Amino acid sequence: MDYWHEAKKVSYIDKYVNSYEYELEPYQGGFIFYDDETCDNKVGYWDYERKAIRDSSRVIYKGNKSSYKLHDSTLNFVDIFNKRSNKFKICKLTADTLILYRDSISFRYVKMRHHDDGKPLFDEVILYSSGCYGYCPINFISLKRNGEFVFHGLEYNTINYTFTSNIGKAKFDSVEMAFKKSTPLQLNNSYEDGPTDMSTTYIAFVKDGKIIKQISDYAYSSPVEFQNAYRSLQYLYQQVKIKSRIELPSVSRELYGEAYLTNNKYHPIILSSIEWFYLVNQLRKSPFSNKILKTKANSKAPNEIPKNYVVTDGRIFTLQYEKAKPISYDLGYNFFERNEKFIKRH
């Protein structure tokens, strides 16, 4: 039985508990109940390493497995990570609806219904999680259908470097199914409801070699089922085996303000963070090219070009450095033409 919280939006008094600044109320997500008295808590269970130096604090994801006992009109969840039980009164239980009651609060869930046509939803899903006023993890993740997993950790992660892994087909299928349940291609491109200084999560879906959808979610404002899907992906790095540490092409961490130029004129292109990661993650696998693109500064703005910059025709990317030889990568196709639906900044 697959139930999820009916409310698309909930008040922030209910959504965040007082014990931790950004901790999601675990019963706002939903559950999948199994006949062996185990269940999946869709929000999951968490721990927090709070340090005197805030930069050293970390969020630990402990998974979503739990168990339950059903007796008369009482449903008892057993939190196997914190070793405590949470009892709820069952106010209503039908084939379509589950209403639980505790501490003067009612939680209404509806039966999750979805149709899987068996067709791939994406070939690659990319995630970028921004920072916040607290210690929200800042990281980039790429997961491909072949199981390749790339993690680029920046701050407030248990791992703050870049590595690859392979999660296997079964795990990829479970991630894809979680996103399928949220019907992401039908969602809005942006969700922005909530208090200030919160984190934003960006998701991009790639199919047939191009971006087909981008969604940004500020302060957990998107539908709950979509949040549950990307949250399990965001912390997957804590559960995988590291295959190897890698380095991304040194184009700059984010391309805000980075100079992209054609052969003849200054022509800036500002990529979003998630678009930057998508590009450089492909460049790291691209062959080097002997073709070194050069340019001349725009006479109207000769000082706008930084000391380190990129010259590109869309396919060849030449990284120009102040004190090193330029390096060129051949992407094999025109990045901007293929993704022109989303990248229209050039």
Tab-separated table of C-alpha atoms in Angstrom:
chain	number	residue	atom	x	y	z
A	1	MET	CA	0.000	0.000	0.000
A	2	ASP	CA	1.500	3.296	-1.111
A	3	TYR	CA	0.159	6.375	0.687
A	4	TRP	CA	1.361	9.947	0.536
A	5	HIS	CA	0.366	13.140	2.266
A	6	GLU	CA	-2.530	14.740	0.432
A	7	ALA	CA	-1.597	18.394	1.011
A	8	LYS	CA	0.525	19.833	-1.797
A	9	LYS	CA	1.481	22.648	0.595
A	10	VAL	CA	1.444	22.643	4.387
A	11	SER	CA	2.002	25.376	6.900
A	12	TYR	CA	5.574	25.866	7.965
A	13	ILE	CA	4.556	25.428	11.590
A	14	ASP	CA	3.617	21.859	10.739
A	15	LYS	CA	6.300	21.347	8.130
A	16	TYR	CA	9.303	22.116	10.317
A	17	VAL	CA	9.676	20.857	13.875
A	18	ASN	CA	11.298	22.917	16.606
A	19	SER	CA	14.081	20.458	17.427
A	20	TYR	CA	16.008	21.331	14.283
A	21	GLU	CA	15.898	24.363	12.072
A	22	TYR	CA	15.265	22.578	8.778
A	23	GLU	CA	14.183	19.088	9.761
A	24	LEU	CA	11.184	17.879	7.812
A	25	GLU	CA	8.295	16.485	9.790
A	26	PRO	CA	8.589	12.771	8.898
A	27	TYR	CA	4.852	12.266	8.746
A	28	GLN	CA	4.321	14.927	6.081
A	29	GLY	CA	5.782	12.688	3.405
A	30	GLY	CA	4.056	9.354	3.158
A	31	PHE	CA	4.547	5.630	3.560
A	32	ILE	CA	4.684	2.412	1.627
A	33	PHE	CA	3.384	-0.421	3.809
A	34	TYR	CA	4.448	-4.018	3.240
A	35	ASP	CA	2.762	-7.213	4.448
A	36	ASP	CA	5.780	-8.212	6.560
A	37	GLU	CA	5.161	-5.231	8.880
A	38	THR	CA	7.940	-3.134	7.384
A	39	CYS	CA	7.430	0.197	5.650
A	40	ASP	CA	9.223	2.958	3.815
A	41	ASN	CA	9.025	6.395	5.382
A	42	LYS	CA	9.275	8.587	2.305
A	43	VAL	CA	10.866	11.533	4.102
A	44	GLY	CA	13.410	9.244	5.730
A	45	TYR	CA	15.378	9.449	8.959
A	46	TRP	CA	18.174	11.869	9.726
A	47	ASP	CA	20.974	12.644	12.117
A	48	TYR	CA	22.985	15.830	12.500
A	49	GLU	CA	26.618	16.308	13.426
A	50	ARG	CA	26.496	19.726	15.078
A	51	LYS	CA	29.947	21.194	15.553
A	52	ALA	CA	31.153	24.316	17.336
A	53	ILE	CA	32.555	25.427	13.991
A	54	ARG	CA	29.496	25.552	11.754
A	55	ASP	CA	31.444	24.685	8.603
A	56	SER	CA	32.150	21.252	10.108
A	57	SER	CA	28.470	20.406	10.728
A	58	ARG	CA	26.936	17.665	8.611
A	59	VAL	CA	23.554	16.160	7.748
A	60	ILE	CA	23.478	12.344	7.862
A	61	TYR	CA	20.801	10.419	5.970
A	62	LYS	CA	20.003	7.063	7.586
A	63	GLY	CA	17.563	5.726	5.026
A	64	ASN	CA	13.802	5.325	5.031
A	65	LYS	CA	13.227	1.806	6.324
A	66	SER	CA	10.985	1.378	9.327
A	67	SER	CA	8.525	-1.088	10.780
A	68	TYR	CA	5.000	-0.884	12.099
A	69	LYS	CA	2.453	-2.697	14.254
A	70	LEU	CA	-1.273	-2.475	13.660
A	71	HIS	CA	-3.512	-3.230	16.637
A	72	ASP	CA	-7.197	-2.373	16.715
A	73	SER	CA	-7.355	1.377	16.014
A	74	THR	CA	-3.692	2.077	16.781
A	75	LEU	CA	-0.824	2.249	14.327
A	76	ASN	CA	2.604	2.121	15.951
A	77	PHE	CA	5.637	3.141	13.886
A	78	VAL	CA	8.990	1.910	15.118
A	79	ASP	CA	11.834	4.292	14.310
A	80	ILE	CA	14.649	1.748	13.991
A	81	PHE	CA	17.346	4.451	13.881
A	82	ASN	CA	16.357	6.426	16.968
A	83	LYS	CA	14.993	3.364	18.807
A	84	ARG	CA	11.627	4.879	19.593
A	85	SER	CA	8.033	4.230	18.684
A	86	ASN	CA	5.384	6.687	17.573
A	87	LYS	CA	1.758	5.750	18.134
A	88	PHE	CA	-1.110	7.163	16.116
A	89	LYS	CA	-4.827	6.711	16.370
A	90	ILE	CA	-6.404	5.561	13.113
A	91	CYS	CA	-9.382	7.791	12.421
A	92	LYS	CA	-10.089	6.396	8.974
A	93	LEU	CA	-8.727	3.561	6.875
A	94	THR	CA	-10.193	2.700	3.479
A	95	ALA	CA	-8.816	1.486	0.179
A	96	ASP	CA	-8.110	5.108	-0.751
A	97	THR	CA	-7.656	7.104	2.451
A	98	LEU	CA	-5.701	6.898	5.684
A	99	ILE	CA	-6.206	9.479	8.446
A	100	LEU	CA	-3.922	9.404	11.487
A	101	TYR	CA	-4.231	11.500	14.633
A	102	ARG	CA	-1.672	12.455	17.279
A	103	ASP	CA	-1.006	15.454	19.511
A	104	SER	CA	-4.086	17.306	18.266
A	105	ILE	CA	-2.879	17.043	14.662
A	106	SER	CA	-4.517	15.015	11.902
A	107	PHE	CA	-2.469	13.596	9.041
A	108	ARG	CA	-4.524	12.737	5.976
A	109	TYR	CA	-3.021	10.451	3.331
A	110	VAL	CA	-4.411	9.298	0.017
A	111	LYS	CA	-3.616	6.189	-1.958
A	112	MET	CA	-0.808	6.781	-4.419
A	113	ARG	CA	-1.849	5.803	-7.926
A	114	HIS	CA	0.489	5.854	-10.858
A	115	HIS	CA	0.775	4.146	-14.199
A	116	ASP	CA	4.160	2.954	-15.393
A	117	ASP	CA	4.177	2.598	-19.159
A	118	GLY	CA	7.592	0.970	-18.988
A	119	LYS	CA	9.208	3.744	-21.041
A	120	PRO	CA	12.389	5.438	-19.779
A	121	LEU	CA	11.721	8.778	-18.116
A	122	PHE	CA	15.310	9.991	-18.465
A	123	ASP	CA	18.782	8.800	-19.406
A	124	GLU	CA	20.414	11.029	-16.823
A	125	VAL	CA	19.177	13.027	-13.845
A	126	ILE	CA	21.256	15.897	-12.459
A	127	LEU	CA	20.849	17.554	-9.069
A	128	TYR	CA	22.287	20.727	-7.587
A	129	SER	CA	21.597	21.684	-3.982
A	130	SER	CA	22.440	25.257	-2.978
A	131	GLY	CA	23.395	26.530	0.424
A	132	CYS	CA	21.235	28.263	3.018
A	133	TYR	CA	21.680	30.324	6.174
A	134	GLY	CA	22.258	27.094	8.113
A	135	TYR	CA	24.393	24.154	7.026
A	136	CYS	CA	22.417	22.806	4.107
A	137	PRO	CA	24.615	20.522	1.976
A	138	ILE	CA	25.968	22.091	-1.219
A	139	ASN	CA	26.611	19.479	-3.877
A	140	PHE	CA	26.146	18.334	-7.468
A	141	ILE	CA	25.074	14.843	-8.520
A	142	SER	CA	24.746	13.071	-11.849
A	143	LEU	CA	23.133	9.647	-12.211
A	144	LYS	CA	22.984	7.871	-15.565
A	145	ARG	CA	21.014	4.876	-16.762
A	146	ASN	CA	24.185	2.782	-16.987
A	147	GLY	CA	24.548	3.235	-13.230
A	148	GLU	CA	27.334	5.821	-13.350
A	149	PHE	CA	27.106	8.082	-10.318
A	150	VAL	CA	29.147	11.292	-10.050
A	151	PHE	CA	29.239	13.344	-6.849
A	152	HIS	CA	30.798	16.807	-6.550
A	153	GLY	CA	30.697	17.923	-2.910
A	154	LEU	CA	31.442	21.522	-1.954
A	155	GLU	CA	30.326	22.273	1.609
A	156	TYR	CA	28.425	20.665	4.519
A	157	ASN	CA	28.664	17.154	3.082
A	158	THR	CA	30.234	14.102	4.693
A	159	ILE	CA	32.469	14.055	1.584
A	160	ASN	CA	33.649	17.321	0.060
A	161	TYR	CA	35.395	16.224	-3.106
A	162	THR	CA	34.488	14.694	-6.466
A	163	PHE	CA	34.175	10.969	-7.042
A	164	THR	CA	32.509	8.395	-9.267
A	165	SER	CA	30.696	5.204	-8.393
A	166	ASN	CA	28.328	2.692	-9.977
A	167	ILE	CA	25.053	2.066	-8.211
A	168	GLY	CA	23.809	-0.809	-10.389
A	169	LYS	CA	20.633	-1.219	-12.403
A	170	ALA	CA	18.300	-2.075	-9.518
A	171	LYS	CA	19.124	1.095	-7.598
A	172	PHE	CA	18.845	3.232	-10.725
A	173	ASP	CA	15.417	1.703	-11.431
A	174	SER	CA	14.234	2.581	-7.914
A	175	VAL	CA	15.395	6.203	-8.326
A	176	GLU	CA	13.700	6.465	-11.719
A	177	MET	CA	10.482	4.951	-10.356
A	178	ALA	CA	10.439	7.467	-7.500
A	179	PHE	CA	10.620	10.298	-10.026
A	180	LYS	CA	8.011	8.659	-12.260
A	181	LYS	CA	5.533	8.692	-9.370
A	182	SER	CA	5.948	12.463	-9.126
A	183	THR	CA	5.228	12.996	-12.876
A	184	PRO	CA	7.992	15.635	-13.155
A	185	LEU	CA	7.390	16.489	-16.815
A	186	GLN	CA	3.974	17.813	-15.769
A	187	LEU	CA	5.272	19.935	-12.886
A	188	ASN	CA	6.010	23.656	-12.908
A	189	ASN	CA	9.523	24.784	-13.756
A	190	SER	CA	9.871	26.689	-10.493
A	191	TYR	CA	8.501	26.535	-6.931
A	192	GLU	CA	9.312	29.508	-4.701
A	193	ASP	CA	7.050	29.614	-1.652
A	194	GLY	CA	8.562	29.891	1.814
A	195	PRO	CA	10.691	31.880	4.264
A	196	THR	CA	13.971	33.574	3.371
A	197	ASP	CA	17.494	32.094	3.532
A	198	MET	CA	16.449	28.554	2.649
A	199	SER	CA	18.051	26.107	0.235
A	200	THR	CA	17.062	25.658	-3.403
A	201	THR	CA	17.252	22.275	-5.105
A	202	TYR	CA	17.601	22.178	-8.891
A	203	ILE	CA	16.816	19.065	-10.943
A	204	ALA	CA	17.524	18.569	-14.655
A	205	PHE	CA	16.400	15.582	-16.709
A	206	VAL	CA	18.383	14.545	-19.775
A	207	LYS	CA	17.090	12.250	-22.505
A	208	ASP	CA	18.494	11.460	-25.957
A	209	GLY	CA	21.480	13.669	-25.225
A	210	LYS	CA	19.656	16.891	-24.325
A	211	ILE	CA	17.990	18.578	-21.386
A	212	ILE	CA	14.227	17.986	-21.530
A	213	LYS	CA	13.137	19.539	-18.215
A	214	GLN	CA	14.522	21.690	-15.405
A	215	ILE	CA	12.812	22.250	-12.053
A	216	SER	CA	13.899	24.489	-9.178
A	217	ASP	CA	12.432	23.987	-5.704
A	218	TYR	CA	12.990	26.655	-3.066
A	219	ALA	CA	12.254	25.816	0.595
A	220	TYR	CA	10.577	22.486	-0.215
A	221	SER	CA	7.672	24.169	-1.993
A	222	SER	CA	7.162	21.537	-4.708
A	223	PRO	CA	4.751	18.581	-4.400
A	224	VAL	CA	5.766	16.187	-1.641
A	225	GLU	CA	6.242	13.203	-3.921
A	226	PHE	CA	8.769	15.116	-6.028
A	227	GLN	CA	10.662	16.158	-2.897
A	228	ASN	CA	10.822	12.548	-1.761
A	229	ALA	CA	12.270	11.512	-5.118
A	230	TYR	CA	15.080	14.058	-5.258
A	231	ARG	CA	15.906	13.828	-1.544
A	232	SER	CA	16.766	10.138	-1.826
A	233	LEU	CA	19.045	11.025	-4.760
A	234	GLN	CA	20.666	13.953	-2.948
A	235	TYR	CA	21.966	11.773	-0.100
A	236	LEU	CA	22.691	8.663	-2.130
A	237	TYR	CA	26.403	9.541	-2.043
A	238	GLN	CA	26.475	8.505	1.632
A	239	GLN	CA	25.448	4.955	0.727
A	240	VAL	CA	27.552	4.149	-2.347
A	241	LYS	CA	31.040	2.708	-2.649
A	242	ILE	CA	33.560	5.180	-4.052
A	243	LYS	CA	35.099	3.905	-7.272
A	244	SER	CA	37.638	6.675	-7.852
A	245	ARG	CA	38.274	10.322	-7.075
A	246	ILE	CA	38.245	12.570	-10.129
A	247	GLU	CA	38.870	16.163	-11.148
A	248	LEU	CA	36.476	18.200	-13.253
A	249	PRO	CA	37.859	20.431	-16.028
A	250	SER	CA	38.974	23.679	-14.444
A	251	VAL	CA	36.488	25.984	-16.097
A	252	SER	CA	35.511	27.599	-12.750
A	253	ARG	CA	33.155	26.178	-10.138
A	254	GLU	CA	30.233	28.167	-11.458
A	255	LEU	CA	30.227	30.015	-14.739
A	256	TYR	CA	28.651	33.172	-13.365
A	257	GLY	CA	30.532	35.968	-15.080
A	258	GLU	CA	32.885	33.601	-16.908
A	259	ALA	CA	33.769	34.830	-20.397
A	260	TYR	CA	32.686	32.649	-23.282
A	261	LEU	CA	33.856	33.941	-26.617
A	262	THR	CA	33.474	33.096	-30.265
A	263	ASN	CA	36.470	33.359	-32.556
A	264	ASN	CA	35.894	37.009	-33.370
A	265	LYS	CA	34.086	38.794	-30.581
A	266	TYR	CA	33.305	38.883	-26.895
A	267	HIS	CA	30.124	36.912	-26.431
A	268	PRO	CA	29.316	36.142	-22.788
A	269	ILE	CA	27.188	33.138	-21.865
A	270	ILE	CA	26.055	32.763	-18.262
A	271	LEU	CA	25.168	29.188	-17.389
A	272	SER	CA	23.226	28.210	-14.305
A	273	SER	CA	25.060	26.008	-11.808
A	274	ILE	CA	23.294	22.833	-12.893
A	275	GLU	CA	23.991	23.579	-16.575
A	276	TRP	CA	27.652	24.170	-15.727
A	277	PHE	CA	27.896	20.776	-14.011
A	278	TYR	CA	26.180	19.046	-16.917
A	279	LEU	CA	28.681	20.610	-19.326
A	280	VAL	CA	31.922	19.992	-17.422
A	281	ASN	CA	30.900	16.448	-16.527
A	282	GLN	CA	30.726	15.766	-20.270
A	283	LEU	CA	33.944	17.643	-21.008
A	284	ARG	CA	35.894	15.463	-18.568
A	285	LYS	CA	35.135	12.457	-20.809
A	286	SER	CA	35.670	14.291	-24.069
A	287	PRO	CA	38.902	13.843	-26.057
A	288	PHE	CA	41.474	16.608	-26.189
A	289	SER	CA	41.623	18.591	-29.410
A	290	ASN	CA	44.630	20.074	-31.197
A	291	LYS	CA	42.411	22.921	-32.310
A	292	ILE	CA	43.058	25.954	-30.126
A	293	LEU	CA	40.358	28.599	-30.501
A	294	LYS	CA	41.483	32.199	-30.186
A	295	THR	CA	39.636	35.459	-30.014
A	296	LYS	CA	40.026	39.192	-29.865
A	297	ALA	CA	38.561	41.320	-27.138
A	298	ASN	CA	35.569	43.443	-27.990
A	299	SER	CA	36.933	46.935	-28.676
A	300	LYS	CA	33.945	48.401	-26.869
A	301	ALA	CA	34.702	46.438	-23.689
A	302	PRO	CA	38.385	45.426	-23.727
A	303	ASN	CA	38.607	44.973	-19.971
A	304	GLU	CA	35.624	42.653	-19.591
A	305	ILE	CA	37.552	39.485	-20.406
A	306	PRO	CA	39.054	37.917	-17.261
A	307	LYS	CA	42.550	36.455	-17.070
A	308	ASN	CA	41.198	32.915	-17.298
A	309	TYR	CA	38.409	32.346	-19.796
A	310	VAL	CA	36.873	29.964	-22.333
A	311	VAL	CA	36.652	30.276	-26.100
A	312	THR	CA	34.100	28.051	-27.794
A	313	ASP	CA	32.215	27.504	-31.005
A	314	GLY	CA	29.748	25.312	-29.135
A	315	ARG	CA	31.630	22.082	-29.813
A	316	ILE	CA	35.297	22.895	-29.164
A	317	PHE	CA	35.986	24.374	-25.718
A	318	THR	CA	39.404	26.003	-25.309
A	319	LEU	CA	40.328	26.835	-21.735
A	320	GLN	CA	42.640	29.835	-21.727
A	321	TYR	CA	44.806	30.307	-18.641
A	322	GLU	CA	46.935	33.297	-17.679
A	323	LYS	CA	50.052	31.266	-16.740
A	324	ALA	CA	49.550	27.941	-18.519
A	325	LYS	CA	49.071	26.535	-21.986
A	326	PRO	CA	45.471	26.494	-23.266
A	327	ILE	CA	43.619	23.180	-23.294
A	328	SER	CA	40.922	22.243	-25.805
A	329	TYR	CA	38.185	19.609	-25.496
A	330	ASP	CA	36.070	18.300	-28.375
A	331	LEU	CA	32.574	17.728	-27.030
A	332	GLY	CA	31.481	16.084	-30.276
A	333	TYR	CA	28.369	18.223	-30.779
A	334	ASN	CA	27.210	21.809	-30.313
A	335	PHE	CA	26.189	22.065	-26.678
A	336	PHE	CA	24.172	25.258	-27.060
A	337	GLU	CA	22.280	24.258	-30.193
A	338	ARG	CA	21.258	20.911	-28.714
A	339	ASN	CA	20.045	22.508	-25.475
A	340	GLU	CA	18.753	25.777	-26.932
A	341	LYS	CA	15.312	25.266	-25.353
A	342	PHE	CA	16.818	25.900	-21.920
A	343	ILE	CA	20.081	27.703	-22.638
A	344	LYS	CA	19.251	30.924	-24.487
A	345	ARG	CA	21.907	33.207	-23.100
A	346	HIS	CA	24.255	33.522	-26.074
